[in-house]
Short mmCIF file of C-alpha atoms and ligand atoms in Angstrom, two decimals:
data_model
loop_
_atom_site.label_atom_id
_atom_site.label_comp_id
_atom_site.label_asym_id
_atom_site.label_seq_id
_atom_site.Cartn_x
_atom_site.Cartn_y
_atom_site.Cartn_z
CA UNK A 1 90.01 48.67 57.17
CA UNK A 2 90.61 49.77 53.58
CA UNK A 3 89.19 53.20 52.85
CA UNK A 4 89.21 55.25 49.65
CA UNK A 5 88.43 58.94 49.99
CA UNK A 6 87.22 60.56 46.78
CA UNK A 7 87.14 64.36 46.60
CA UNK A 8 87.19 67.05 43.92
CA UNK A 9 89.86 69.05 45.79
CA UNK A 10 92.59 67.99 48.19
CA UNK A 11 95.30 70.07 49.90
CA UNK A 12 98.11 70.47 48.83
CA UNK A 13 97.14 69.66 45.23
CA UNK A 14 94.10 71.87 44.64
CA UNK A 15 91.96 74.00 46.93
CA UNK A 16 89.05 76.39 46.73
CA UNK A 17 87.68 75.91 50.25
CA UNK A 18 87.40 73.88 53.42
CA UNK A 19 86.67 70.58 51.62
CA UNK A 20 90.25 70.55 50.37
CA UNK A 21 91.62 71.01 53.89
CA UNK A 22 89.52 68.13 55.18
CA UNK A 23 90.38 65.82 52.28
CA UNK A 24 94.05 66.66 52.72
CA UNK A 25 94.30 65.96 56.43
CA UNK A 26 91.67 63.38 57.44
CA UNK A 27 93.29 60.50 55.48
CA UNK A 28 96.54 60.77 57.39
CA UNK A 29 94.72 61.03 60.73
CA UNK A 30 92.75 57.84 59.93
CA UNK A 31 95.88 56.06 58.69
CA UNK A 32 97.59 56.93 61.99
CA UNK A 33 94.89 54.91 63.74
CA UNK A 34 96.14 51.86 61.84
CA UNK A 35 94.04 51.78 58.67
CA UNK A 36 94.82 51.72 54.97
CA UNK A 37 93.66 54.95 53.36
CA UNK A 38 94.01 56.08 49.77
CA UNK A 39 92.72 59.16 47.98
CA UNK A 40 91.38 59.76 44.47
CA UNK A 41 90.90 63.14 42.75
CA UNK A 42 91.00 64.71 39.28
CA UNK A 43 94.29 65.67 37.68
CA UNK A 44 93.62 69.37 37.18
CA UNK A 45 96.10 71.56 35.36
CA UNK A 46 97.18 73.08 38.65
CA UNK A 47 97.95 69.61 40.04
CA UNK A 48 100.16 68.85 37.07
CA UNK A 49 101.98 72.15 37.68
CA UNK A 50 102.40 71.66 41.40
CA UNK A 51 102.83 67.94 41.97
CA UNK A 52 106.18 66.99 40.52
CA UNK A 53 106.47 63.37 41.55
CA UNK A 54 103.53 61.82 39.76
CA UNK A 55 104.00 58.37 38.31
CA UNK A 56 101.85 57.29 35.38
CA UNK A 57 100.34 53.90 36.14
CA UNK A 58 100.01 51.48 33.27
CA UNK A 59 96.31 51.82 33.67
CA UNK A 60 93.68 53.36 31.48
CA UNK A 61 90.01 53.68 32.28
CA UNK A 62 87.27 53.84 29.70
CA UNK A 63 83.88 55.22 30.45
CA UNK A 64 80.94 55.01 28.10
CA UNK A 65 78.34 57.72 28.36
CA UNK A 66 75.55 58.20 25.83
CA UNK A 67 77.31 56.26 23.10
CA UNK A 68 80.63 58.06 23.49
CA UNK A 69 83.66 56.53 25.09
CA UNK A 70 85.83 58.75 27.24
CA UNK A 71 89.19 57.54 28.39
CA UNK A 72 91.37 58.61 31.23
CA UNK A 73 94.75 57.67 32.61
CA UNK A 74 95.59 57.08 36.22
CA UNK A 75 98.62 58.69 37.83
CA UNK A 76 99.86 57.97 41.28
CA UNK A 77 101.26 60.45 43.75
CA UNK A 78 101.38 60.59 47.49
CA UNK A 79 100.03 62.51 50.40
CA UNK A 80 102.11 62.07 53.53
CA UNK A 81 103.03 58.58 52.41
CA UNK A 82 99.49 57.59 51.40
CA UNK A 83 98.77 56.70 47.76
CA UNK A 84 96.80 59.27 45.79
CA UNK A 85 95.28 58.38 42.43
CA UNK A 86 94.84 61.22 39.97
CA UNK A 87 92.37 60.82 37.13
CA UNK A 88 93.81 62.35 34.02
CA UNK A 89 91.32 63.31 31.33
CA UNK A 90 92.61 66.52 29.70
CA UNK A 91 89.34 67.24 27.97
CA UNK A 92 87.68 67.59 31.40
CA UNK A 93 90.37 68.60 33.85
CA UNK A 94 93.21 70.34 32.02
CA UNK A 95 91.68 73.76 32.62
CA UNK A 96 92.58 76.84 34.56
CA UNK A 97 89.79 76.58 37.14
CA UNK A 98 88.47 73.64 39.13
CA UNK A 99 84.79 74.33 38.60
CA UNK A 100 84.59 77.39 36.40
CA UNK A 101 86.12 80.62 35.20
CA UNK A 102 85.31 84.32 35.49
CA UNK A 103 82.10 83.76 33.50
CA UNK A 104 80.76 81.22 35.99
CA UNK A 105 80.62 77.44 36.27
CA UNK A 106 81.87 75.39 33.33
CA UNK A 107 78.92 74.42 31.15
CA UNK A 108 79.93 70.76 31.10
CA UNK A 109 80.30 70.23 34.85
CA UNK A 110 77.70 67.43 34.83
CA UNK A 111 79.79 65.53 32.31
CA UNK A 112 83.09 66.38 34.03
CA UNK A 113 82.05 65.11 37.43
CA UNK A 114 79.86 62.37 36.00
CA UNK A 115 83.05 61.18 34.36
CA UNK A 116 84.92 61.48 37.67
CA UNK A 117 82.35 59.24 39.38
CA UNK A 118 82.20 56.62 36.65
CA UNK A 119 85.96 56.63 36.13
CA UNK A 120 86.66 56.35 39.88
CA UNK A 121 84.63 53.15 40.02
CA UNK A 122 86.15 51.82 36.81
CA UNK A 123 89.62 52.60 38.20
CA UNK A 124 89.01 50.29 41.17
CA UNK A 125 88.64 47.36 38.78
CA UNK A 126 91.61 48.36 36.69
CA UNK A 127 93.73 48.67 39.84
CA UNK A 128 92.15 45.51 41.29
CA UNK A 129 91.60 47.47 44.48
CA UNK A 130 88.56 46.78 46.66
CA UNK A 131 88.22 49.29 49.49
CA UNK A 132 85.66 48.37 52.11
CA UNK A 133 84.50 51.96 52.45
CA UNK A 134 84.22 54.71 49.88
CA UNK A 135 84.26 58.07 51.62
CA UNK A 136 82.67 60.52 49.20
CA UNK A 137 82.50 64.27 49.48
CA UNK A 138 79.98 66.79 48.18
CA UNK A 139 77.98 66.79 44.96
CA UNK A 140 80.95 66.15 42.70
CA UNK A 141 81.07 62.56 44.01
CA UNK A 142 77.31 62.12 44.48
CA UNK A 143 76.84 59.84 41.49
CA UNK A 144 79.06 57.14 42.97
CA UNK A 145 76.42 55.82 45.40
CA UNK A 146 73.82 56.15 42.62
CA UNK A 147 75.87 54.00 40.24
CA UNK A 148 76.72 51.45 42.94
CA UNK A 149 73.10 50.92 43.93
CA UNK A 150 71.61 50.97 40.44
CA UNK A 151 73.55 49.82 37.40
CA UNK A 152 76.37 48.18 39.37
CA UNK A 153 74.14 46.63 42.05
CA UNK A 154 74.59 43.11 40.71
CA UNK A 155 78.32 43.37 40.13
CA UNK A 156 80.06 41.22 42.79
CA UNK A 157 83.23 43.34 42.60
CA UNK A 158 81.44 46.31 44.20
CA UNK A 159 78.74 44.60 46.22
CA UNK A 160 80.37 44.81 49.66
CA UNK A 161 81.62 48.37 49.34
CA UNK A 162 79.97 50.72 51.84
CA UNK A 163 79.54 54.41 51.12
CA UNK A 164 79.66 57.45 53.37
CA UNK A 165 78.78 60.77 51.73
CA UNK A 166 79.99 63.84 53.61
CA UNK A 167 78.22 67.12 52.87
CA UNK A 168 80.64 70.00 53.35
CA UNK A 169 78.17 72.60 52.12
CA UNK A 170 74.53 71.89 51.29
CA UNK A 171 74.40 75.13 49.30
CA UNK A 172 76.17 73.40 46.39
CA UNK A 173 73.83 70.76 45.07
CA UNK A 174 75.12 69.84 41.64
CA UNK A 175 71.93 70.85 39.83
CA UNK A 176 71.63 70.21 36.09
CA UNK A 177 68.89 70.09 33.48
CA UNK A 178 67.13 66.71 33.24
CA UNK A 179 68.75 66.13 29.83
CA UNK A 180 72.03 65.55 31.71
CA UNK A 181 70.74 62.11 32.73
CA UNK A 182 70.87 60.88 29.15
CA UNK A 183 74.21 62.58 28.55
CA UNK A 184 75.61 60.73 31.55
CA UNK A 185 74.17 57.43 30.36
CA UNK A 186 72.00 57.14 33.46
CA UNK A 187 68.69 55.33 33.77
CA UNK A 188 65.84 57.81 32.97
CA UNK A 189 63.97 56.31 35.94
CA UNK A 190 66.35 58.26 38.18
CA UNK A 191 64.35 61.35 37.24
CA UNK A 192 62.08 60.69 40.20
CA UNK A 193 61.51 62.48 43.47
CA UNK A 194 62.70 59.31 45.19
CA UNK A 195 66.03 59.48 43.38
CA UNK A 196 67.73 62.44 41.68
CA UNK A 197 64.87 64.73 40.64
CA UNK A 198 64.79 68.10 42.35
CA UNK A 199 62.23 70.71 41.26
CA UNK A 200 62.45 69.75 37.61
CA UNK A 201 66.21 69.35 37.59
CA UNK A 202 68.55 66.57 38.60
CA UNK A 203 70.79 66.89 41.60
CA UNK A 204 74.02 64.93 42.03
CA UNK A 205 73.93 65.70 45.75
CA UNK A 206 70.40 64.41 46.17
CA UNK A 207 71.38 61.20 44.38
CA UNK A 208 74.23 60.79 46.84
CA UNK A 209 72.00 61.49 49.85
CA UNK A 210 69.37 59.01 48.70
CA UNK A 211 71.73 56.16 47.79
CA UNK A 212 74.68 56.44 50.21
CA UNK A 213 74.72 54.00 53.11
CA UNK A 214 75.38 56.86 55.52
CA UNK A 215 75.42 60.62 55.14
CA UNK A 216 77.40 62.98 57.34
CA UNK A 217 77.91 66.70 57.67
CA UNK A 218 80.80 68.58 59.21
CA UNK A 219 79.29 69.64 62.55
CA UNK A 220 76.46 68.52 64.78
CA UNK A 221 74.63 71.83 64.79
CA UNK A 222 74.71 72.02 60.97
CA UNK A 223 73.43 68.44 60.88
CA UNK A 224 70.37 69.53 62.89
CA UNK A 225 69.94 72.82 61.01
CA UNK A 226 69.83 71.27 57.55
CA UNK A 227 66.87 69.16 58.57
CA UNK A 228 64.79 72.34 58.96
CA UNK A 229 63.12 74.30 56.15
CA UNK A 230 65.04 77.45 57.12
CA UNK A 231 68.46 75.90 56.48
CA UNK A 232 67.70 72.86 54.35
CA UNK A 233 68.14 74.60 50.95
CA UNK A 234 65.05 72.61 49.92
CA UNK A 235 66.71 69.34 50.94
CA UNK A 236 65.35 69.25 54.49
CA UNK A 237 62.60 66.78 53.60
CA UNK A 238 64.93 64.27 52.02
CA UNK A 239 67.40 64.72 54.88
CA UNK A 240 64.69 64.12 57.47
CA UNK A 241 63.78 60.94 55.60
CA UNK A 242 67.37 59.81 56.08
CA UNK A 243 67.63 61.11 59.65
CA UNK A 244 68.44 57.61 60.95
CA UNK A 245 71.47 57.50 58.66
CA UNK A 246 72.60 61.11 59.04
CA UNK A 247 75.15 62.42 61.53
CA UNK A 248 77.56 65.27 62.19
CA UNK A 249 81.30 65.13 62.84
CA UNK A 250 83.11 68.40 63.41
CA UNK A 251 86.26 69.01 61.33
CA UNK A 252 89.71 69.25 62.79
CA UNK A 253 92.58 71.18 61.30
CA UNK A 254 96.00 69.92 60.39
CA UNK A 255 97.85 71.26 63.40
CA UNK A 256 101.19 70.68 61.69
CA UNK A 257 100.25 72.84 58.72
CA UNK A 258 98.62 75.44 60.96
CA UNK A 259 101.06 76.00 63.79
CA UNK A 260 102.17 79.46 64.95
CA UNK A 261 105.10 77.76 66.68
CA UNK A 262 106.55 76.59 63.35
CA UNK A 263 104.75 78.37 60.49
CA UNK A 264 107.58 79.10 58.08
CA UNK A 265 106.04 82.23 56.54
CA UNK A 266 105.78 84.07 59.89
CA UNK A 267 108.38 86.63 60.95
CA UNK A 268 108.17 85.41 64.57
CA UNK A 269 106.96 82.20 66.16
CA UNK A 270 104.88 81.92 69.30
CA UNK A 271 102.98 79.41 71.42
CA UNK A 272 100.30 79.38 74.12
CA UNK A 273 102.97 79.36 76.80
CA UNK A 274 105.09 82.04 75.13
CA UNK A 275 102.81 84.26 73.06
CA UNK A 276 105.17 87.24 72.84
CA UNK A 277 105.98 86.65 69.16
CA UNK A 278 102.37 87.46 68.28
CA UNK A 279 103.18 91.14 68.84
CA UNK A 280 105.95 91.01 66.23
CA UNK A 281 103.52 89.46 63.77
CA UNK A 282 101.07 92.26 64.44
CA UNK A 283 103.75 94.87 63.82
CA UNK A 284 104.82 93.15 60.61
CA UNK A 285 101.22 92.91 59.41
CA UNK A 286 100.57 96.57 60.11
CA UNK A 287 103.75 97.55 58.30
CA UNK A 288 103.14 95.16 55.39
CA UNK A 289 99.58 96.34 54.79
CA UNK A 290 100.17 100.05 55.32
CA UNK A 291 98.28 100.21 58.61
CA UNK A 292 99.35 102.56 61.39
CA UNK A 293 101.88 100.74 63.56
CA UNK A 294 100.21 100.68 66.95
CA UNK A 295 100.25 97.66 69.27
CA UNK A 296 97.25 98.91 71.24
CA UNK A 297 94.67 99.24 68.47
CA UNK A 298 92.87 95.93 67.91
CA UNK A 299 93.00 94.46 64.40
CA UNK A 300 89.78 92.84 63.23
CA UNK A 301 90.34 90.51 60.27
CA UNK A 302 88.49 88.34 57.78
CA UNK A 303 89.91 85.68 55.46
CA UNK A 304 87.06 84.42 53.40
CA UNK A 305 85.43 83.53 50.15
CA UNK A 306 83.47 86.65 49.23
CA UNK A 307 80.14 84.84 49.14
CA UNK A 308 76.88 86.05 50.66
CA UNK A 309 76.87 82.84 52.73
CA UNK A 310 79.73 84.36 54.69
CA UNK A 311 77.57 87.25 55.92
CA UNK A 312 79.31 89.99 53.94
CA UNK A 313 75.97 91.77 53.68
CA UNK A 314 75.94 91.99 57.50
CA UNK A 315 79.44 93.42 57.47
CA UNK A 316 78.45 95.89 54.78
CA UNK A 317 75.38 96.92 56.83
CA UNK A 318 77.59 97.40 59.89
CA UNK A 319 80.37 99.06 57.92
CA UNK A 320 80.02 102.70 58.95
CA UNK A 321 79.39 101.70 62.59
CA UNK A 322 82.43 99.47 62.46
CA UNK A 323 84.58 102.35 61.30
CA UNK A 324 83.34 104.42 64.25
CA UNK A 325 85.03 101.93 66.57
CA UNK A 326 88.65 102.15 67.64
CA UNK A 327 90.04 99.36 65.46
CA UNK A 328 91.86 98.47 62.27
CA UNK A 329 90.23 96.22 59.70
CA UNK A 330 91.87 93.74 57.33
CA UNK A 331 90.12 91.69 54.68
CA UNK A 332 91.56 88.99 52.43
CA UNK A 333 89.02 87.47 50.09
CA UNK A 334 87.93 86.72 46.59
CA UNK A 335 84.66 85.76 45.04
CA UNK A 336 81.35 87.36 44.15
CA UNK A 337 81.56 90.55 42.17
CA UNK A 338 79.04 92.48 44.26
CA UNK A 339 81.20 92.11 47.37
CA UNK A 340 84.47 92.66 45.53
CA UNK A 341 83.01 95.94 44.27
CA UNK A 342 81.96 97.05 47.73
CA UNK A 343 85.42 96.47 49.16
CA UNK A 344 87.23 97.85 46.12
CA UNK A 345 85.20 101.02 46.74
CA UNK A 346 86.56 101.19 50.31
CA UNK A 347 90.19 100.89 49.28
CA UNK A 348 92.27 103.95 50.06
CA UNK A 349 89.38 105.70 51.83
CA UNK A 350 90.55 104.92 55.36
CA UNK A 351 94.32 105.21 55.16
CA UNK A 352 96.20 103.50 57.95
CA UNK A 353 93.00 101.86 59.25
CA UNK A 354 91.61 99.57 56.58
CA UNK A 355 93.46 97.11 54.32
CA UNK A 356 91.55 95.32 51.58
CA UNK A 357 93.34 92.47 49.77
CA UNK A 358 91.40 90.85 46.96
CA UNK A 359 92.66 87.45 45.87
CA UNK A 360 93.50 84.03 47.23
CA UNK A 361 96.81 84.03 49.06
CA UNK A 362 97.74 81.31 51.54
CA UNK A 363 100.90 83.03 52.83
CA UNK A 364 99.10 86.33 53.41
CA UNK A 365 96.29 84.47 55.18
CA UNK A 366 98.86 83.12 57.64
CA UNK A 367 100.25 86.61 58.30
CA UNK A 368 96.69 87.76 58.96
CA UNK A 369 95.77 84.87 61.27
CA UNK A 370 98.96 85.48 63.25
CA UNK A 371 99.02 89.27 63.31
CA UNK A 372 95.36 90.06 64.07
CA UNK A 373 93.52 90.21 67.37
CA UNK A 374 89.97 89.44 66.29
CA UNK A 375 88.64 87.26 63.47
CA UNK A 376 85.19 87.96 62.06
CA UNK A 377 82.87 85.27 60.65
CA UNK A 378 79.31 86.64 60.46
CA UNK A 379 78.13 83.69 58.32
CA UNK A 380 74.47 83.17 57.49
CA UNK A 381 75.23 79.48 57.62
CA UNK A 382 78.46 77.64 58.24
CA UNK A 383 78.70 73.85 57.88
CA UNK A 384 81.81 73.74 60.06
CA UNK A 385 84.11 76.63 59.29
CA UNK A 386 87.86 76.30 59.42
CA UNK A 387 88.67 79.99 59.62
CA UNK A 388 87.63 80.23 63.28
CA UNK A 389 89.61 77.07 64.18
CA UNK A 390 92.76 78.40 62.52
CA UNK A 391 92.20 81.79 64.15
CA UNK A 392 91.85 80.18 67.60
CA UNK A 393 95.03 78.20 67.07
CA UNK A 394 96.82 81.44 66.16
CA UNK A 395 95.44 83.19 69.26
CA UNK A 396 93.09 85.43 67.28
CA UNK A 397 89.71 85.61 68.97
CA UNK A 398 86.69 84.85 66.75
CA UNK A 399 83.58 87.02 66.57
CA UNK A 400 80.99 84.83 64.88
CA UNK A 401 77.34 84.36 64.11
CA UNK A 402 76.05 81.49 66.19
CA UNK A 403 75.29 78.97 63.45
CA UNK A 404 76.47 75.52 62.35
CA UNK A 405 80.03 74.64 63.25
CA UNK A 406 80.62 78.15 64.59
CA UNK A 407 78.05 77.42 67.32
CA UNK A 408 79.85 74.16 68.14
CA UNK A 409 83.36 75.58 68.38
CA UNK A 410 83.10 79.21 69.58
CA UNK A 411 81.95 79.76 73.17
CA UNK A 412 80.86 83.17 74.41
CA UNK A 413 81.64 84.42 77.94
CA UNK A 414 77.90 85.02 78.36
CA UNK A 415 77.28 81.27 78.03
CA UNK A 416 80.20 79.84 79.92
CA UNK A 417 83.03 81.94 81.28
CA UNK A 418 85.19 78.87 81.87
CA UNK A 419 85.24 77.84 78.24
CA UNK A 420 84.96 81.26 76.61
CA UNK A 421 87.11 81.57 73.49
CA UNK A 422 85.18 84.10 71.41
CA UNK A 423 82.08 86.20 70.94
CA UNK A 424 78.80 85.16 69.31
CA UNK A 425 75.69 86.86 68.03
CA UNK A 426 72.47 85.31 66.82
CA UNK A 427 70.39 87.79 64.81
CA UNK A 428 71.56 88.18 61.21
CA UNK A 429 71.81 91.98 61.42
CA UNK A 430 74.53 94.60 61.35
CA UNK A 431 73.47 95.78 64.84
CA UNK A 432 73.86 92.34 66.37
CA UNK A 433 77.29 92.06 64.76
CA UNK A 434 78.31 95.41 66.24
CA UNK A 435 76.97 94.48 69.69
CA UNK A 436 79.13 91.32 69.75
CA UNK A 437 82.07 93.30 68.41
CA UNK A 438 81.65 95.87 71.20
CA UNK A 439 81.77 93.13 73.83
CA UNK A 440 84.92 91.77 72.17
CA UNK A 441 86.53 95.23 72.10
CA UNK A 442 85.70 95.77 75.78
CA UNK A 443 87.33 92.42 76.58
CA UNK A 444 90.39 93.42 74.54
CA UNK A 445 90.66 96.49 76.75
CA UNK A 446 91.07 94.27 79.83
CA UNK A 447 94.62 93.08 79.23
CA UNK A 448 94.76 90.24 81.71
CA UNK A 449 91.32 88.85 80.77
CA UNK A 450 92.31 89.10 77.11
CA UNK A 451 95.61 87.26 77.62
CA UNK A 452 93.78 84.53 79.46
CA UNK A 453 91.28 84.10 76.62
CA UNK A 454 94.06 84.02 74.01
CA UNK A 455 95.96 81.41 76.00
CA UNK A 456 92.83 79.28 76.37
CA UNK A 457 92.10 79.53 72.63
CA UNK A 458 95.64 78.52 71.71
CA UNK A 459 95.67 75.59 74.14
CA UNK A 460 92.55 73.93 72.71
CA UNK A 461 92.95 70.69 70.77
CA UNK A 462 91.77 71.23 67.19
CA UNK A 463 93.70 68.31 65.75
CA UNK A 464 92.02 65.60 63.70
CA UNK A 465 92.66 62.86 66.25
CA UNK A 466 89.27 63.02 67.91
CA UNK A 467 87.29 63.44 64.69
CA UNK A 468 89.29 60.72 62.91
CA UNK A 469 88.15 58.29 65.61
CA UNK A 470 84.56 59.31 65.00
CA UNK A 471 84.97 58.81 61.26
CA UNK A 472 86.31 55.32 61.89
CA UNK A 473 83.24 54.44 63.97
CA UNK A 474 81.09 55.79 61.18
CA UNK A 475 82.99 53.80 58.52
CA UNK A 476 82.30 50.67 60.61
CA UNK A 477 78.66 51.64 60.88
CA UNK A 478 78.45 52.15 57.12
CA UNK A 479 79.81 48.62 56.61
CA UNK A 480 77.13 47.27 58.95
CA UNK A 481 74.43 49.16 57.09
CA UNK A 482 75.76 47.73 53.80
CA UNK A 483 76.53 44.18 54.82
CA UNK A 484 74.23 43.64 57.79
P1 LIG B 1 84.64 77.57 53.06
O1 LIG B 1 85.11 76.17 52.84
O2 LIG B 1 83.16 77.72 53.09
O3 LIG B 1 85.26 78.57 52.13
P2 LIG B 1 86.02 77.38 55.63
O4 LIG B 1 86.14 78.35 56.76
O5 LIG B 1 85.55 76.00 55.96
O6 LIG B 1 85.10 78.05 54.52
O7 LIG B 1 87.44 77.21 54.90
C1 LIG B 1 88.04 78.27 54.27
C2 LIG B 1 89.51 77.95 54.09
O8 LIG B 1 89.99 78.67 52.95
C3 LIG B 1 90.36 78.39 55.26
O9 LIG B 1 91.51 77.55 55.31
C4 LIG B 1 90.75 79.83 54.86
O10 LIG B 1 91.95 80.24 55.48
C5 LIG B 1 90.94 79.65 53.37
N1 LIG B 1 90.68 80.87 52.58
C6 LIG B 1 89.48 81.42 52.26
N2 LIG B 1 89.63 82.51 51.50
C7 LIG B 1 90.96 82.68 51.31
C8 LIG B 1 91.76 83.63 50.60
N3 LIG B 1 91.22 84.62 49.91
N4 LIG B 1 93.12 83.48 50.61
C9 LIG B 1 93.68 82.45 51.31
N5 LIG B 1 92.98 81.52 52.00
C10 LIG B 1 91.64 81.62 52.00
#
């Protein structure tokens, strides 16, 4: 099967969150099953800086929107031997950020990602490349199914192409004022509740949900949750309408990129069968972050976007209680100002016990995953979550709110002792967080039980193999939906 994955961020070229990890590792896992996979993404400034082996293709795409013609060039690079097409349009993508800057989202994001969608489809013709499945991701690619099923519906070049839209986070809906429709050269009739209209605005994501052949999300629990008013972000109705074409596939992680046995930034390597090196990582982390060097005090860590979604308000509510416990706390994160301010305020106030690192730092995140004992994810909602999967692989036991992908991947001893690999709480409160943390700390105190849990966590299979097979089935299904 020929599959093109289109995403607005792909590891190792550009990343702000989990979408990039998925887009960077699923293609290879699907290709390993014997299929032809290619990837398409924007050529951001950071890609130009990082990716040194890009070849310009003798191919230019022109896109007309509202009487203006925008042109882009196509460059080719590779991802583990698979072709990657980069859309180069400096006016849209040669910027410091992917989606915005310190003042917020870029004002022309509708045009930027409208261009991405139109240019991606135009590029297929220019390259004379007809994938059987277009695997689209999040709102940035949501216009592709809209275009295919409206203005391009009669074009034989595209007719057989099936679409799967994967929602990595329903909280980001690509909402714009209705005037964006005209700017994007789209049919005004799309401003309808049966198409892209959403409470007086237009939504790229809704367009994708309505027009894609199949829609998926990144865990089964999240797939159920988003069909309820409590977690549907206002999209539950439209998702229920598409329930027959909606499914959940849990993410894997790239176990070669996330491997405590080989991770090149770590001072010591370790495995499930020989976990001793984890202690050296803990020592190095404590030393590096100015924490008291003590192998017996548990380190509780977070590596996260500082967004309310991630339950930082619960952590803040539990903060003084948390500091009453015998533990050290490490946070690496960047994001919303309100949370940055809270943690900036805590810096230096608990010397030797608390380390706050604001910023995005892949190498430091690896030191933290390897050197900590407990990994906290008190998310209000979590489509899949990669942090807990990476933590498990690095033998760091997750303490999580039981929601979305966290519910599917973290198993509490209270539910099933045989499978237990972490600690869960349900109520979105600081007290519930502390109660789960206390159970985790008690478990940490029982050395042999703790070792057993760590070994179990590290021995689990989080690779993409299983999920890549599921995606293949779903690609086949999408082709059946499209072509009967
Ligand atoms: P989301 O995509 O909602 O941010 P996920 O848990 O799915 O959450 O994925 C987050 C990914 O980003 C993980 O790989 C995590 O290690 C990484 N990450 C998040 N914040 C930072 C940070 N400040 N520095 C380095 N890596 C980070």
